[in-house]
Short mmCIF file of C-alpha atoms in Angstrom, two decimals:
data_model
loop_
_atom_site.label_atom_id
_atom_site.label_comp_id
_atom_site.label_asym_id
_atom_site.label_seq_id
_atom_site.Cartn_x
_atom_site.Cartn_y
_atom_site.Cartn_z
CA UNK A 1 0.00 0.00 0.00
CA UNK A 2 1.17 3.54 -0.60
CA UNK A 3 -0.14 6.94 0.37
CA UNK A 4 0.50 10.41 -0.98
CA UNK A 5 -0.92 13.87 -0.36
CA UNK A 6 -1.30 16.52 -3.04
CA UNK A 7 -1.98 20.19 -2.59
CA UNK A 8 -1.53 21.05 -6.24
CA UNK A 9 -0.40 18.91 -9.12
CA UNK A 10 2.26 20.45 -11.40
CA UNK A 11 0.27 19.32 -14.43
CA UNK A 12 -3.48 19.79 -14.84
CA UNK A 13 -5.65 16.74 -15.54
CA UNK A 14 -7.04 16.40 -19.05
CA UNK A 15 -10.76 16.82 -19.69
CA UNK A 16 -10.87 13.33 -21.16
CA UNK A 17 -7.83 11.63 -19.61
CA UNK A 18 -5.75 9.36 -21.81
CA UNK A 19 -4.21 6.25 -20.31
CA UNK A 20 -0.71 6.95 -21.59
CA UNK A 21 -0.47 3.69 -23.52
CA UNK A 22 0.78 3.36 -27.14
CA UNK A 23 -1.68 4.25 -29.88
CA UNK A 24 -1.58 0.63 -31.06
CA UNK A 25 -1.68 -2.52 -28.88
CA UNK A 26 1.63 -4.35 -28.46
CA UNK A 27 0.90 -7.44 -26.35
CA UNK A 28 -2.79 -7.96 -27.05
CA UNK A 29 -3.80 -11.43 -28.19
CA UNK A 30 -6.66 -11.52 -30.70
CA UNK A 31 -10.04 -13.04 -30.07
CA UNK A 32 -9.16 -15.79 -32.57
CA UNK A 33 -6.32 -16.86 -30.26
CA UNK A 34 -8.88 -17.74 -27.60
CA UNK A 35 -11.24 -19.25 -30.16
CA UNK A 36 -8.51 -21.73 -31.12
CA UNK A 37 -7.99 -22.87 -27.52
CA UNK A 38 -9.67 -25.98 -26.19
CA UNK A 39 -12.41 -25.15 -23.72
CA UNK A 40 -11.18 -26.10 -20.21
CA UNK A 41 -13.04 -29.14 -18.96
CA UNK A 42 -13.28 -27.96 -15.34
CA UNK A 43 -14.83 -24.55 -15.97
CA UNK A 44 -17.33 -25.10 -13.15
CA UNK A 45 -16.86 -22.97 -10.07
CA UNK A 46 -14.91 -24.67 -7.28
CA UNK A 47 -17.43 -26.01 -4.76
CA UNK A 48 -15.28 -25.25 -1.75
CA UNK A 49 -14.67 -21.67 -2.79
CA UNK A 50 -18.25 -21.21 -3.89
CA UNK A 51 -19.72 -22.39 -0.60
CA UNK A 52 -18.04 -19.50 1.19
CA UNK A 53 -19.53 -16.98 -1.18
CA UNK A 54 -23.30 -17.35 -0.79
CA UNK A 55 -24.66 -13.82 -0.84
CA UNK A 56 -28.23 -13.01 0.09
CA UNK A 57 -29.82 -10.30 -2.00
CA UNK A 58 -32.56 -7.87 -1.08
CA UNK A 59 -35.86 -7.98 -2.93
CA UNK A 60 -35.58 -5.90 -6.07
CA UNK A 61 -38.12 -3.33 -7.04
CA UNK A 62 -40.34 -4.15 -9.98
CA UNK A 63 -38.97 -2.88 -13.25
CA UNK A 64 -40.30 0.53 -14.21
CA UNK A 65 -38.52 0.67 -17.55
CA UNK A 66 -38.21 -1.51 -20.62
CA UNK A 67 -34.70 -2.92 -20.69
CA UNK A 68 -32.63 -3.53 -23.80
CA UNK A 69 -31.57 -7.12 -24.55
CA UNK A 70 -28.20 -8.03 -26.05
CA UNK A 71 -26.89 -11.60 -26.42
CA UNK A 72 -29.44 -12.84 -23.91
CA UNK A 73 -28.60 -10.26 -21.22
CA UNK A 74 -30.62 -7.20 -20.19
CA UNK A 75 -29.21 -3.68 -20.02
CA UNK A 76 -30.43 -0.25 -18.97
CA UNK A 77 -33.29 1.35 -20.85
CA UNK A 78 -32.58 3.96 -23.50
CA UNK A 79 -35.13 6.10 -21.65
CA UNK A 80 -32.68 6.46 -18.74
CA UNK A 81 -29.67 7.69 -20.71
CA UNK A 82 -28.25 8.09 -24.19
CA UNK A 83 -24.86 6.92 -22.92
CA UNK A 84 -23.60 3.36 -23.36
CA UNK A 85 -22.99 1.43 -20.15
CA UNK A 86 -21.35 -1.99 -20.53
CA UNK A 87 -22.82 -3.70 -17.47
CA UNK A 88 -25.94 -5.89 -17.59
CA UNK A 89 -28.64 -5.23 -14.99
CA UNK A 90 -30.09 -8.74 -14.67
CA UNK A 91 -30.04 -11.03 -11.64
CA UNK A 92 -26.60 -12.52 -12.31
CA UNK A 93 -25.01 -9.09 -12.68
CA UNK A 94 -26.78 -7.76 -9.59
CA UNK A 95 -25.53 -10.66 -7.48
CA UNK A 96 -22.03 -9.81 -8.68
CA UNK A 97 -22.49 -6.22 -7.49
CA UNK A 98 -23.64 -7.43 -4.07
CA UNK A 99 -20.58 -9.69 -3.78
CA UNK A 100 -18.39 -6.77 -4.85
CA UNK A 101 -19.85 -4.66 -2.03
CA UNK A 102 -18.82 -7.28 0.51
CA UNK A 103 -15.33 -7.53 -1.00
CA UNK A 104 -14.88 -3.75 -0.88
CA UNK A 105 -16.01 -3.62 2.74
CA UNK A 106 -13.35 -6.23 3.59
CA UNK A 107 -10.75 -4.23 1.65
CA UNK A 108 -11.39 -1.27 3.97
CA UNK A 109 -11.46 -3.35 7.17
CA UNK A 110 -15.23 -3.19 7.51
CA UNK A 111 -15.51 0.55 6.85
CA UNK A 112 -17.89 2.06 4.31
CA UNK A 113 -15.68 5.10 3.71
CA UNK A 114 -12.27 6.49 4.54
CA UNK A 115 -13.29 10.17 4.48
CA UNK A 116 -13.20 11.82 7.94
CA UNK A 117 -16.93 12.49 8.13
CA UNK A 118 -18.63 14.15 11.08
CA UNK A 119 -21.52 12.43 12.81
CA UNK A 120 -23.85 15.34 12.08
CA UNK A 121 -23.58 15.40 8.26
CA UNK A 122 -26.92 16.24 6.67
CA UNK A 123 -26.83 15.07 3.04
CA UNK A 124 -24.81 12.41 1.21
CA UNK A 125 -24.85 11.12 -2.36
CA UNK A 126 -23.89 7.72 -3.75
CA UNK A 127 -23.23 8.14 -7.49
CA UNK A 128 -24.16 5.12 -9.64
CA UNK A 129 -25.35 3.18 -6.61
CA UNK A 130 -26.01 -0.09 -8.47
CA UNK A 131 -28.00 -2.45 -6.25
CA UNK A 132 -27.79 0.17 -3.49
CA UNK A 133 -26.22 -1.96 -0.75
CA UNK A 134 -23.58 0.64 0.07
CA UNK A 135 -26.23 3.37 0.32
CA UNK A 136 -28.41 1.18 2.56
CA UNK A 137 -25.51 0.46 4.92
CA UNK A 138 -24.44 4.11 4.94
CA UNK A 139 -28.00 5.26 5.72
CA UNK A 140 -28.07 2.84 8.65
CA UNK A 141 -24.73 4.10 9.91
CA UNK A 142 -25.80 7.76 9.61
CA UNK A 143 -29.53 7.72 10.49
CA UNK A 144 -29.74 11.53 10.74
CA UNK A 145 -28.29 12.04 7.27
CA UNK A 146 -30.41 12.21 4.13
CA UNK A 147 -28.83 9.70 1.74
CA UNK A 148 -29.42 9.76 -2.02
CA UNK A 149 -28.44 7.08 -4.50
CA UNK A 150 -28.53 7.56 -8.27
CA UNK A 151 -28.44 5.00 -11.06
CA UNK A 152 -29.70 4.47 -14.61
CA UNK A 153 -31.39 1.16 -13.72
CA UNK A 154 -34.10 0.73 -11.06
CA UNK A 155 -32.52 -2.37 -9.51
CA UNK A 156 -32.43 -1.14 -5.90
CA UNK A 157 -34.43 -2.71 -3.05
CA UNK A 158 -37.80 -1.23 -2.13
CA UNK A 159 -37.39 -1.77 1.63
CA UNK A 160 -34.77 0.77 2.68
CA UNK A 161 -34.01 2.99 5.69
CA UNK A 162 -36.37 6.00 5.93
CA UNK A 163 -33.49 8.41 5.35
CA UNK A 164 -32.55 6.85 1.98
CA UNK A 165 -33.91 7.75 -1.47
CA UNK A 166 -33.03 6.28 -4.85
CA UNK A 167 -33.25 8.43 -7.99
CA UNK A 168 -33.06 7.24 -11.60
CA UNK A 169 -30.56 9.70 -13.00
CA UNK A 170 -27.61 9.83 -15.38
CA UNK A 171 -24.54 11.19 -13.59
CA UNK A 172 -22.92 12.15 -16.91
CA UNK A 173 -25.62 14.79 -17.47
CA UNK A 174 -25.90 18.11 -15.58
CA UNK A 175 -26.88 17.35 -11.99
CA UNK A 176 -30.27 18.60 -10.83
CA UNK A 177 -29.48 18.68 -7.11
CA UNK A 178 -29.25 22.13 -5.57
CA UNK A 179 -25.89 23.83 -5.18
CA UNK A 180 -23.91 23.67 -1.91
CA UNK A 181 -26.08 20.76 -0.73
CA UNK A 182 -24.05 17.61 -0.06
CA UNK A 183 -21.66 17.02 2.83
CA UNK A 184 -20.27 13.90 1.16
CA UNK A 185 -20.21 12.45 -2.36
CA UNK A 186 -19.28 8.80 -2.81
CA UNK A 187 -18.21 7.31 -6.18
CA UNK A 188 -17.21 3.66 -6.50
CA UNK A 189 -16.13 1.45 -9.40
CA UNK A 190 -17.13 3.29 -12.57
CA UNK A 191 -14.32 1.79 -14.66
CA UNK A 192 -15.05 2.21 -18.37
CA UNK A 193 -18.17 4.31 -17.78
CA UNK A 194 -17.06 7.95 -17.98
CA UNK A 195 -15.30 9.72 -20.85
CA UNK A 196 -14.92 13.11 -19.15
CA UNK A 197 -14.12 12.61 -15.49
CA UNK A 198 -13.35 16.28 -14.90
CA UNK A 199 -16.86 17.25 -16.03
CA UNK A 200 -18.40 14.78 -13.57
CA UNK A 201 -16.23 16.05 -10.72
CA UNK A 202 -17.26 19.61 -11.56
CA UNK A 203 -20.92 18.64 -11.21
CA UNK A 204 -20.15 17.15 -7.81
CA UNK A 205 -18.20 20.26 -6.81
CA UNK A 206 -21.15 22.49 -7.72
CA UNK A 207 -23.56 20.49 -5.54
CA UNK A 208 -21.27 20.13 -2.52
CA UNK A 209 -21.02 22.40 0.52
CA UNK A 210 -17.74 24.22 1.20
CA UNK A 211 -15.61 21.83 3.24
CA UNK A 212 -17.51 18.74 2.02
CA UNK A 213 -15.64 15.57 1.08
CA UNK A 214 -15.62 13.66 -2.19
CA UNK A 215 -14.36 10.06 -2.21
CA UNK A 216 -13.73 8.08 -5.39
CA UNK A 217 -12.75 4.39 -5.27
CA UNK A 218 -11.82 2.61 -8.49
CA UNK A 219 -9.67 -0.19 -9.85
CA UNK A 220 -7.00 -0.66 -12.49
CA UNK A 221 -7.47 -3.24 -15.25
CA UNK A 222 -3.74 -4.04 -15.45
CA UNK A 223 -2.90 -6.60 -12.78
CA UNK A 224 0.47 -6.61 -11.04
CA UNK A 225 2.56 -9.65 -10.13
CA UNK A 226 5.79 -9.61 -8.12
CA UNK A 227 6.97 -13.22 -8.31
CA UNK A 228 7.03 -13.87 -12.06
CA UNK A 229 4.03 -16.22 -12.06
CA UNK A 230 1.93 -14.22 -14.58
CA UNK A 231 2.96 -15.03 -18.19
CA UNK A 232 2.22 -12.40 -20.83
CA UNK A 233 0.01 -14.84 -22.75
CA UNK A 234 -2.04 -15.80 -19.68
CA UNK A 235 -5.71 -14.86 -19.63
CA UNK A 236 -5.15 -12.91 -16.40
CA UNK A 237 -2.42 -10.74 -17.94
CA UNK A 238 -4.44 -10.30 -21.13
CA UNK A 239 -7.29 -8.78 -19.08
CA UNK A 240 -5.43 -5.48 -18.89
CA UNK A 241 -4.37 -5.61 -22.53
CA UNK A 242 -7.96 -6.21 -23.65
CA UNK A 243 -9.49 -3.36 -21.68
CA UNK A 244 -6.70 -0.93 -22.50
CA UNK A 245 -7.43 -1.56 -26.18
CA UNK A 246 -11.19 -1.18 -25.62
CA UNK A 247 -10.45 2.16 -23.99
CA UNK A 248 -8.33 3.22 -26.97
CA UNK A 249 -11.18 2.39 -29.35
CA UNK A 250 -14.03 3.92 -27.35
CA UNK A 251 -12.47 6.88 -25.54
CA UNK A 252 -13.66 5.51 -22.20
CA UNK A 253 -11.19 5.30 -19.32
CA UNK A 254 -10.32 1.78 -18.13
CA UNK A 255 -6.82 2.48 -16.82
CA UNK A 256 -8.21 4.27 -13.78
CA UNK A 257 -5.08 4.07 -11.64
CA UNK A 258 -2.24 4.10 -14.17
CA UNK A 259 -3.67 7.13 -16.00
CA UNK A 260 -4.00 9.27 -12.86
CA UNK A 261 -7.39 10.43 -14.14
CA UNK A 262 -8.99 10.43 -10.70
CA UNK A 263 -6.64 12.72 -8.77
CA UNK A 264 -5.90 14.91 -11.81
CA UNK A 265 -9.57 15.37 -12.70
CA UNK A 266 -10.53 16.07 -9.09
CA UNK A 267 -7.85 18.74 -8.85
CA UNK A 268 -8.89 20.35 -12.13
CA UNK A 269 -12.48 20.51 -10.87
CA UNK A 270 -11.30 22.77 -8.02
CA UNK A 271 -10.96 20.42 -5.05
CA UNK A 272 -8.12 20.75 -2.56
CA UNK A 273 -6.61 18.64 0.24
CA UNK A 274 -6.30 15.78 -2.25
CA UNK A 275 -5.23 12.48 -0.72
CA UNK A 276 -4.42 9.32 -2.66
CA UNK A 277 -4.06 5.82 -1.25
CA UNK A 278 -3.56 2.56 -3.14
CA UNK A 279 -4.60 -0.93 -2.05
CA UNK A 280 -3.55 -4.28 -3.48
CA UNK A 281 -5.97 -7.21 -3.39
CA UNK A 282 -5.08 -10.73 -4.60
CA UNK A 283 -7.17 -12.07 -7.47
CA UNK A 284 -7.65 -15.43 -5.72
CA UNK A 285 -7.06 -16.89 -2.24
CA UNK A 286 -3.43 -17.88 -2.88
CA UNK A 287 -1.77 -15.88 -0.02
CA UNK A 288 -0.89 -17.75 3.18
CA UNK A 289 -1.89 -14.91 5.51
CA UNK A 290 -5.46 -15.60 6.69
CA UNK A 291 -6.72 -12.04 6.31
CA UNK A 292 -5.28 -11.57 2.83
CA UNK A 293 -6.47 -15.03 1.81
CA UNK A 294 -10.05 -14.11 2.78
CA UNK A 295 -9.75 -10.89 0.78
CA UNK A 296 -8.51 -12.89 -2.20
CA UNK A 297 -11.35 -15.37 -1.81
CA UNK A 298 -14.00 -12.67 -2.02
CA UNK A 299 -12.32 -10.89 -4.91
CA UNK A 300 -12.13 -14.27 -6.68
CA UNK A 301 -15.86 -14.87 -6.15
CA UNK A 302 -16.63 -11.35 -7.37
CA UNK A 303 -14.46 -11.78 -10.46
CA UNK A 304 -15.80 -15.17 -11.59
CA UNK A 305 -19.47 -14.49 -10.81
CA UNK A 306 -20.18 -12.84 -14.17
CA UNK A 307 -17.13 -12.70 -16.44
CA UNK A 308 -19.44 -12.78 -19.45
CA UNK A 309 -21.13 -9.64 -18.15
CA UNK A 310 -17.79 -7.83 -18.42
CA UNK A 311 -17.04 -9.12 -21.91
CA UNK A 312 -20.41 -9.29 -23.62
CA UNK A 313 -20.96 -5.73 -24.77
CA UNK A 314 -17.58 -4.23 -25.60
CA UNK A 315 -15.82 -7.30 -26.99
CA UNK A 316 -18.78 -8.10 -29.21
CA UNK A 317 -19.41 -4.52 -30.34
CA UNK A 318 -15.92 -3.00 -30.59
CA UNK A 319 -13.43 -5.90 -30.68
CA UNK A 320 -15.33 -8.19 -33.08
CA UNK A 321 -14.90 -11.24 -30.87
CA UNK A 322 -17.25 -14.14 -31.56
CA UNK A 323 -19.39 -15.73 -28.86
CA UNK A 324 -17.08 -18.78 -28.90
CA UNK A 325 -13.99 -16.64 -28.47
CA UNK A 326 -15.50 -14.80 -25.53
CA UNK A 327 -16.73 -18.04 -23.92
CA UNK A 328 -13.34 -19.72 -24.24
CA UNK A 329 -11.48 -16.70 -22.90
CA UNK A 330 -13.89 -16.54 -19.93
CA UNK A 331 -13.33 -20.25 -19.27
CA UNK A 332 -9.54 -19.84 -19.40
CA UNK A 333 -9.76 -16.87 -17.04
CA UNK A 334 -11.91 -18.79 -14.55
CA UNK A 335 -9.50 -21.73 -14.62
CA UNK A 336 -6.47 -19.53 -13.97
CA UNK A 337 -8.19 -17.81 -11.04
CA UNK A 338 -9.29 -21.18 -9.66
CA UNK A 339 -5.88 -22.85 -10.04
CA UNK A 340 -4.25 -20.04 -7.99
CA UNK A 341 -0.89 -20.57 -9.72
CA UNK A 342 -0.72 -16.93 -10.83
CA UNK A 343 -0.02 -14.68 -7.84
CA UNK A 344 -1.44 -11.45 -9.17
CA UNK A 345 -3.07 -8.44 -7.54
CA UNK A 346 -5.66 -5.90 -8.60
CA UNK A 347 -4.85 -2.30 -7.71
CA UNK A 348 -7.61 -0.24 -6.07
CA UNK A 349 -7.19 3.49 -5.54
CA UNK A 350 -8.98 5.80 -3.12
CA UNK A 351 -8.91 9.53 -3.84
CA UNK A 352 -10.20 11.90 -1.16
CA UNK A 353 -10.59 15.65 -1.56
CA UNK A 354 -12.47 18.63 -0.14
CA UNK A 355 -14.31 21.54 -1.63
CA UNK A 356 -12.46 24.62 -0.34
CA UNK A 357 -14.03 26.31 2.68
CA UNK A 358 -13.95 29.66 0.90
CA UNK A 359 -15.55 28.33 -2.31
#
């Protein structure tokens, strides 16, 4: 883990941050490479690992919008936004989001946030709340705070704390909340969703009180390995190559950590007291340390729950991969995670900042 503090960056963040990678891919294997591989015979989830990962889900509200269907999966309605979001919103994807919430809570030692919030905060916002579990837990922890959660799909539970409200809203559009309103804005895991991060941060800045905190938590698609167990041609290493290329083709940011887009965009939006902290989480339960092994177990369960949900949209639309190529790559990825021979980590970054008191 590493921690740094920034008062002012010597270089301003770009409006649409680039990831700093070459204009053409260098180590990316084509979809046909995976299509030529034999499908692993033991692609089923490990029963021992799976038994530790049962996640109960809250009852979901009835759909109020007509969802789009693509390759057998459902996605947000066009009525909610004219932006393209890669993630499905069906039951399998929602279970993955619930598992992810548990993993993230473990990553932060049971805490829902790292911002130094006061007990008497009045209004908080969870941007792109997903299934809403974080917002529900936060509303329980701060019962006197009005908590708002926004998303483009109405997949949140109907039974929630009385101080919590979910709004169907597109965070990439101008925000409709009043200015100087929120004491805290929480953003988590929007990899590959936003083209102009600075514009989103500026909307948050406008709606936050002077002195309020913004906290953005996101991950990097390029895994790191320190013991030489991750070959370049492995499915795990190719994960970063694939998404870096998707980012190059679409203009969306997938290299959230390596590009520096979070801290640079937050600074350009006008925030100060910027603090950056990185966390490493193993991609499977290979570590010997019990605490780190548990963290790796839950990240493994999160990662293998819906690999197809990650691949389906972008690889089919922008990378021209066939269904067989995607299925075989997903199977190879699951097998590598399950075998635990590759000792790789995902990088997660937390960026904290405040709206100036004199703003």
